[in-house]
Amino acid sequence: MSPLAILGWAIISAQVMLGLAMCCATYRLVAGPRAQDRILGLDTLYVNAMLMLVTFGIRTGSTLYFEAALVIGLLGFVSTVALAKFLMRGEVIE
Amino acid sequence: MSWFLPYPLLSAALLALWLLLNQSVSPGHLVLGSVLAVLASWAMAALRPEKPRIRRPGAALRLAGMVLIDILRSNLAVGRIIVRSREPGVNAGFLTIPLDLRDRQGLAVLSVIITSTPGTIWVSYDAAKGTLLLHVLDLIDETVWVRTIKDRYERRLMEIFE
Amino acid sequence: MNAAGTLPAWAALLTALFVLIGAAVTLIGSLGLLRLGTFYKRVHAPTLGTTLGMVSILAGSVLCFSVLEARPVVHEILIAVFVTLTTPVTLMLLVRAALYRDRTEGSTDVPAAEVAEDLIPPA
């Protein structure tokens, strides 16, 4: 196998692993049992999706995925903070 | 100079951010990024935040290196607990640590270090009594953890910030 | 692998190694979400993905693009810095919210608030 083929297979297996990781996070998001568990699952899902986008970038050789990953990271941060704030006070903006 | 650049480190970081985002060091981006960085530091000055004083940059670099190694080691430790342990997290528990560090920037850095290291998380800090509540995944010996936090991180942070 | 056709062998193998390590660590971290028993134990699990997992995958990306474009491509550092600074904030907020909820419900699994003020969430 040539090194480039190995890289191709490595990236595909990495994407499968990240996909499984996203499934674990989704299970926590759906199953709970409490609201904080669901938010933790959502936060992990965001991070895993961001890493998945970076691997897509390596696979296609395009730097465009970088911006998408950055935006997903930002949205994940803001939404998790807003949800955690909601858990604490029952309202997001006071 | 201080009226022009009230927060030189912040301005430098913003300029670096701008250049990295645009992936270029062309003169146009340098000028635009510098203007934005200076304007943003003026906006920051209007908020009048406490100015952090880093007394010993060398010690800060050594601390950063140590934290990187610790994060790598605890990644392996937590990974082993999750994969190998039959009942993972059976030793988890809360831990209260009395802190001598009072500087707010130092406490902020300590909280980021503790939380981003896998296996430990900063829960709350009581400013009146100076005690810190942690949750630790592998809490077998409390004194070891107290000594780790106080000797490895707190003492160095006090050197840097106080 | 259409675009990476010009990548030399050492860079391709090193990138493959970095990406695989990062994905494996992230998977172990997310597996922790399933295997660990309570919320306070589970909160430790995602930090694997946000430290070693993220850094390793980003290192692979930096290496791949720097060699491909024959110049340093380091804008992935932005993601690393951003994630390193924001993850502790979200996790701490989440743990404090959970602790507050458990305390107001009178749970005995968490340390009790020592003064009444601890029960009032910080503004």
Coordinates of C-alpha atoms in Angstrom, one line a residue:
Chain A
M1 CA 0.0 0.0 0.0
S2 CA 1.3 3.4 -0.8
P3 CA 1.6 6.0 1.9
L4 CA -1.2 8.0 0.3
A5 CA -3.6 5.1 0.4
I6 CA -2.7 4.5 4.0
L7 CA -3.5 8.1 4.7
G8 CA -6.9 7.7 2.9
W9 CA -7.7 4.6 5.0
A10 CA -6.5 6.3 8.2
I11 CA -8.8 9.3 7.6
I12 CA -11.8 7.1 6.8
S13 CA -11.3 5.0 10.0
A14 CA -10.8 8.3 12.0
Q15 CA -14.1 9.5 10.6
V16 CA -15.8 6.2 11.6
M17 CA -14.4 6.6 15.1
L18 CA -15.5 10.2 15.3
G19 CA -18.9 9.1 14.0
L20 CA -19.2 6.5 16.8
A21 CA -18.1 9.2 19.3
M22 CA -20.9 11.4 18.0
C23 CA -23.3 8.5 18.5
C24 CA -22.2 8.1 22.1
A25 CA -22.8 11.9 22.6
T26 CA -26.2 11.6 20.9
Y27 CA -27.2 8.7 23.2
R28 CA -26.4 10.9 26.2
L29 CA -28.3 13.8 24.6
V30 CA -31.4 11.6 24.1
A31 CA -31.3 9.4 27.1
G32 CA -30.5 12.0 29.7
P33 CA -31.4 11.1 32.5
R34 CA -31.2 14.7 33.7
A35 CA -31.1 18.0 31.8
Q36 CA -27.4 18.5 32.7
D37 CA -26.5 15.2 31.1
R38 CA -28.3 16.2 27.9
I39 CA -26.4 19.5 27.8
L40 CA -23.1 17.7 28.4
G41 CA -24.0 15.3 25.5
L42 CA -24.8 18.3 23.2
D43 CA -21.5 20.0 24.1
T44 CA -19.5 16.8 23.3
L45 CA -21.5 16.4 20.1
Y46 CA -20.4 19.9 19.0
V47 CA -16.7 19.2 19.7
N48 CA -16.8 15.9 17.9
A49 CA -18.6 17.5 14.9
M50 CA -15.9 20.2 14.8
L51 CA -13.1 17.5 14.7
M52 CA -15.0 15.6 12.0
L53 CA -15.0 18.8 9.9
V54 CA -11.3 19.1 10.3
T55 CA -10.8 15.5 9.1
F56 CA -13.0 16.3 6.1
G57 CA -10.7 19.2 5.4
I58 CA -7.6 17.0 5.4
R59 CA -9.4 14.5 3.2
T60 CA -10.4 17.0 0.5
G61 CA -7.3 19.2 0.9
S62 CA -9.6 22.2 1.2
T63 CA -9.1 24.9 3.9
L64 CA -12.7 25.9 3.6
Y65 CA -13.7 23.4 6.2
F66 CA -11.6 25.3 8.7
E67 CA -14.0 28.2 8.8
A68 CA -17.0 25.8 9.2
A69 CA -15.2 24.1 12.2
L70 CA -14.5 27.5 13.8
V71 CA -18.1 28.5 13.5
I72 CA -19.4 25.2 14.9
G73 CA -17.0 25.6 17.8
L74 CA -18.3 29.2 18.5
L75 CA -21.9 28.1 18.3
G76 CA -21.3 25.2 20.6
F77 CA -19.7 27.4 23.2
V78 CA -22.5 30.0 23.1
S79 CA -25.3 27.5 23.2
T80 CA -23.9 25.4 26.0
V81 CA -23.3 28.5 28.1
A82 CA -26.8 29.7 27.4
L83 CA -28.3 26.3 28.3
A84 CA -26.2 26.0 31.5
K85 CA -27.3 29.5 32.5
F86 CA -30.9 28.5 31.9
L87 CA -30.5 25.5 34.2
M88 CA -29.2 27.7 37.0
R89 CA -31.7 30.5 36.9
G90 CA -34.5 29.4 34.6
E91 CA -33.9 32.3 32.3
V92 CA -31.1 33.1 29.8
I93 CA -31.1 36.9 29.8
E94 CA -31.9 38.8 32.9
Chain B
M1 CA 2.5 55.4 25.1
S2 CA 0.1 54.1 27.7
W3 CA -2.7 56.2 26.5
F4 CA -2.2 54.9 23.0
L5 CA -1.8 51.2 23.9
P6 CA -3.4 50.6 27.3
Y7 CA -3.3 46.8 26.9
P8 CA -0.3 46.0 24.7
L9 CA -0.6 42.2 25.2
L10 CA -4.3 42.2 24.2
S11 CA -3.5 44.3 21.1
A12 CA -0.7 42.0 20.1
A13 CA -3.0 39.0 20.5
L14 CA -5.8 40.6 18.5
L15 CA -3.4 41.5 15.7
A16 CA -2.1 37.9 15.7
L17 CA -5.7 36.6 15.5
W18 CA -6.4 38.9 12.6
L19 CA -3.3 37.8 10.6
L20 CA -4.0 34.1 11.4
L21 CA -7.7 34.4 10.3
N22 CA -6.7 36.0 7.0
Q23 CA -3.6 33.8 6.5
S24 CA -1.4 36.6 5.3
V25 CA 1.2 39.1 6.5
S26 CA 0.6 41.5 3.6
P27 CA 1.1 45.2 4.5
G28 CA -2.7 45.9 4.0
H29 CA -3.7 43.3 6.6
L30 CA -1.0 44.4 9.0
V31 CA -2.3 48.0 8.9
L32 CA -6.0 47.0 9.1
G33 CA -5.3 44.5 11.9
S34 CA -3.2 47.0 13.9
V35 CA -5.9 49.7 13.6
L36 CA -8.6 47.2 14.8
A37 CA -6.3 46.0 17.6
V38 CA -5.7 49.5 18.9
L39 CA -9.4 50.4 18.6
A40 CA -10.4 47.3 20.5
S41 CA -7.9 48.0 23.3
W42 CA -9.4 51.5 23.7
A43 CA -12.8 49.9 24.0
M44 CA -11.4 47.6 26.6
A45 CA -9.9 50.6 28.5
A46 CA -13.4 52.0 28.8
L47 CA -14.4 48.9 30.8
R48 CA -11.4 49.5 33.1
P49 CA -10.6 45.8 33.9
E50 CA -7.9 45.0 36.4
K51 CA -4.5 44.9 34.7
P52 CA -2.8 41.5 35.1
R53 CA 0.8 41.8 36.1
I54 CA 2.9 38.9 35.0
R55 CA 6.0 39.1 37.1
R56 CA 8.1 36.3 35.8
P57 CA 7.5 35.3 32.2
G58 CA 10.1 32.5 32.4
A59 CA 8.2 30.9 35.2
A60 CA 4.9 31.2 33.2
L61 CA 6.5 29.4 30.3
R62 CA 7.8 26.6 32.6
L63 CA 4.3 26.3 34.1
A64 CA 2.8 26.0 30.6
G65 CA 5.2 23.2 29.7
M66 CA 4.4 21.4 32.9
V67 CA 0.7 21.7 32.3
L68 CA 1.0 20.3 28.8
I69 CA 2.8 17.2 30.1
D70 CA 0.3 16.8 33.0
I71 CA -2.6 17.0 30.5
L72 CA -1.0 14.3 28.4
R73 CA -0.4 12.1 31.4
S74 CA -3.9 12.5 32.8
N75 CA -5.4 11.8 29.3
L76 CA -3.8 8.4 29.4
A77 CA -4.8 7.8 33.0
V78 CA -8.5 8.8 32.4
G79 CA -8.5 6.8 29.1
R80 CA -7.3 3.8 31.0
I81 CA -10.0 4.2 33.6
I82 CA -12.7 4.4 31.0
V83 CA -11.6 1.5 28.9
R84 CA -10.1 -1.0 31.3
S85 CA -11.9 -0.4 34.6
R86 CA -14.8 -2.8 35.2
E87 CA -16.7 -0.2 37.2
P88 CA -15.2 3.1 36.0
G89 CA -15.2 6.0 38.3
V90 CA -15.8 4.0 41.5
N91 CA -13.2 6.2 43.3
A92 CA -14.7 9.5 42.2
G93 CA -15.5 12.1 44.8
F94 CA -15.5 15.7 45.9
L95 CA -12.5 17.3 47.5
T96 CA -12.0 20.5 49.4
I97 CA -8.7 22.3 49.2
P98 CA -7.7 25.4 51.2
L99 CA -5.9 27.9 48.9
D100 CA -3.4 30.6 49.7
L101 CA -3.6 32.1 46.2
R102 CA -5.8 35.3 46.3
D103 CA -5.0 37.1 43.0
R104 CA -8.0 36.9 40.7
Q105 CA -6.1 36.4 37.5
G106 CA -4.1 33.6 39.2
L107 CA -7.3 31.9 40.3
A108 CA -8.7 32.2 36.8
V109 CA -5.6 30.5 35.3
L110 CA -5.7 27.8 38.0
S111 CA -9.4 27.1 37.2
V112 CA -8.6 26.7 33.5
I113 CA -5.6 24.4 34.3
I114 CA -7.6 22.2 36.7
T115 CA -10.7 21.9 34.5
S116 CA -8.9 21.3 31.2
T117 CA -6.9 18.5 32.8
P118 CA -8.9 15.4 32.4
G119 CA -9.9 13.8 35.6
T120 CA -10.2 16.9 37.7
I121 CA -12.9 19.7 37.5
W122 CA -13.2 23.0 39.4
V123 CA -16.6 23.1 41.0
S124 CA -16.7 26.2 43.2
Y125 CA -14.5 28.7 45.1
D126 CA -15.4 30.3 48.4
A127 CA -13.7 33.7 48.3
A128 CA -14.4 34.5 51.9
K129 CA -12.7 31.3 53.3
G130 CA -10.4 30.8 50.4
T131 CA -11.4 27.1 49.9
L132 CA -11.8 25.4 46.6
L133 CA -14.2 22.5 45.9
L134 CA -13.0 20.1 43.3
H135 CA -14.4 16.9 41.8
V136 CA -11.8 14.2 41.1
L137 CA -12.4 11.1 39.0
D138 CA -9.7 9.0 40.6
L139 CA -9.7 10.1 44.2
I140 CA -7.8 7.4 46.0
D141 CA -5.6 9.4 48.3
E142 CA -6.8 12.9 49.1
T143 CA -3.5 14.2 50.4
V144 CA -1.8 13.4 47.1
W145 CA -4.2 15.5 45.2
V146 CA -4.0 18.4 47.7
R147 CA -0.2 18.3 47.4
T148 CA -0.3 18.1 43.6
I149 CA -2.6 21.2 43.3
K150 CA -0.8 23.2 45.9
D151 CA 2.9 22.4 45.1
R152 CA 2.7 22.0 41.4
Y153 CA 0.3 24.8 40.4
E154 CA -0.6 27.1 43.2
R155 CA 3.0 27.9 44.3
R156 CA 4.1 28.6 40.8
L157 CA 1.0 30.8 40.1
M158 CA 1.7 32.8 43.2
E159 CA 5.3 33.3 42.0
I160 CA 3.9 34.6 38.7
F161 CA 1.0 36.7 39.8
E162 CA 1.6 37.9 43.4
Chain C
M1 CA -7.5 11.6 -1.9
N2 CA -7.6 13.8 -5.0
A3 CA -6.1 17.0 -3.5
A4 CA -3.4 15.4 -1.4
G5 CA -1.8 13.6 -4.4
T6 CA 1.5 15.5 -4.0
L7 CA 2.0 14.8 -0.3
P8 CA 5.4 13.1 0.4
A9 CA 5.3 9.7 2.1
W10 CA 6.6 10.8 5.5
A11 CA 4.1 13.6 5.8
A12 CA 1.2 11.3 4.7
L13 CA 2.2 8.6 7.3
L14 CA 2.7 11.2 10.1
T15 CA -0.7 12.9 9.3
A16 CA -2.4 9.5 9.3
L17 CA -0.9 8.7 12.7
F18 CA -1.9 12.1 14.2
V19 CA -5.5 11.8 12.9
L20 CA -5.9 8.2 14.1
I21 CA -4.6 9.0 17.6
G22 CA -6.8 12.0 17.9
A23 CA -9.9 10.2 16.7
A24 CA -9.2 7.3 19.0
V25 CA -8.8 9.5 22.1
T26 CA -12.0 11.4 21.2
L27 CA -13.8 8.1 20.9
I28 CA -12.6 6.9 24.3
G29 CA -13.7 10.2 25.8
S30 CA -17.2 10.0 24.3
L31 CA -17.3 6.3 25.4
G32 CA -16.8 7.6 28.9
L33 CA -20.2 9.4 28.5
L34 CA -21.8 6.0 28.2
R35 CA -19.7 4.0 30.7
L36 CA -19.5 6.4 33.7
G37 CA -22.3 6.3 36.2
T38 CA -23.3 9.7 37.4
F39 CA -23.2 13.2 36.0
Y40 CA -20.2 14.3 38.0
K41 CA -18.2 11.4 36.7
R42 CA -19.4 11.9 33.2
V43 CA -18.3 15.5 33.1
H44 CA -14.6 14.3 33.1
A45 CA -15.0 12.4 29.9
P46 CA -15.3 15.0 27.2
T47 CA -12.1 16.7 28.3
L48 CA -10.2 13.9 26.5
G49 CA -11.6 15.0 23.2
T50 CA -11.0 18.7 23.9
T51 CA -7.4 18.3 24.9
L52 CA -5.3 15.5 23.4
G53 CA -7.9 14.5 20.7
M54 CA -8.3 18.0 19.4
V55 CA -4.6 18.9 19.5
S56 CA -3.6 15.6 17.7
I57 CA -6.2 16.0 14.9
L58 CA -5.3 19.7 14.5
A59 CA -1.5 18.8 14.4
G60 CA -2.3 16.4 11.6
S61 CA -4.2 19.1 9.7
V62 CA -1.3 21.7 10.2
L63 CA 1.2 19.2 9.0
C64 CA -0.8 18.1 5.9
F65 CA -1.6 21.6 4.7
S66 CA 1.8 23.1 5.5
V67 CA 3.5 20.4 3.4
L68 CA 0.9 20.6 0.6
E69 CA 1.1 24.4 0.3
A70 CA 4.9 24.5 1.1
R71 CA 4.4 27.3 3.6
P72 CA 3.4 27.3 7.3
V73 CA -0.4 26.9 7.6
V74 CA -1.0 27.4 11.3
H75 CA -4.5 28.9 11.5
E76 CA -5.6 25.7 13.2
I77 CA -3.9 27.2 16.3
L78 CA -7.0 29.5 16.5
I79 CA -9.3 26.5 17.0
A80 CA -6.9 25.0 19.6
V81 CA -6.7 28.3 21.6
F82 CA -10.4 28.9 21.3
V83 CA -11.4 25.4 22.5
T84 CA -8.8 25.4 25.3
L85 CA -10.2 28.7 26.6
T86 CA -13.9 27.9 26.2
T87 CA -14.3 24.3 27.4
P88 CA -13.4 25.0 31.0
V89 CA -15.9 27.8 31.0
T90 CA -18.8 25.6 29.8
L91 CA -17.9 22.7 32.0
M92 CA -17.6 24.8 35.1
L93 CA -20.9 26.5 34.4
L94 CA -22.5 23.2 33.8
V95 CA -21.1 21.6 37.0
R96 CA -22.2 24.6 39.1
A97 CA -25.7 24.4 37.6
A98 CA -25.9 20.7 38.3
L99 CA -24.6 21.3 41.9
Y100 CA -27.2 24.0 42.4
R101 CA -30.0 21.8 41.2
D102 CA -28.9 18.9 43.3
R103 CA -28.6 21.1 46.4
T104 CA -32.0 22.6 46.0
E105 CA -33.5 19.2 45.7
G106 CA -31.8 18.1 48.9
S107 CA -29.6 15.4 47.3
T108 CA -27.2 13.7 49.7
D109 CA -24.6 12.8 47.0
V110 CA -23.2 16.3 46.8
P111 CA -21.4 18.3 49.5
A112 CA -24.0 20.5 51.3
A113 CA -23.8 24.3 50.9
E114 CA -22.1 25.5 54.0
V115 CA -23.8 28.9 54.1
A116 CA -27.2 29.8 52.9
E117 CA -25.7 32.2 50.3
D118 CA -24.2 29.2 48.5
L119 CA -27.8 28.2 47.6
I120 CA -28.4 31.4 45.8
P121 CA -26.8 31.1 42.3
P122 CA -24.2 33.7 41.4
A123 CA -25.6 36.4 39.2

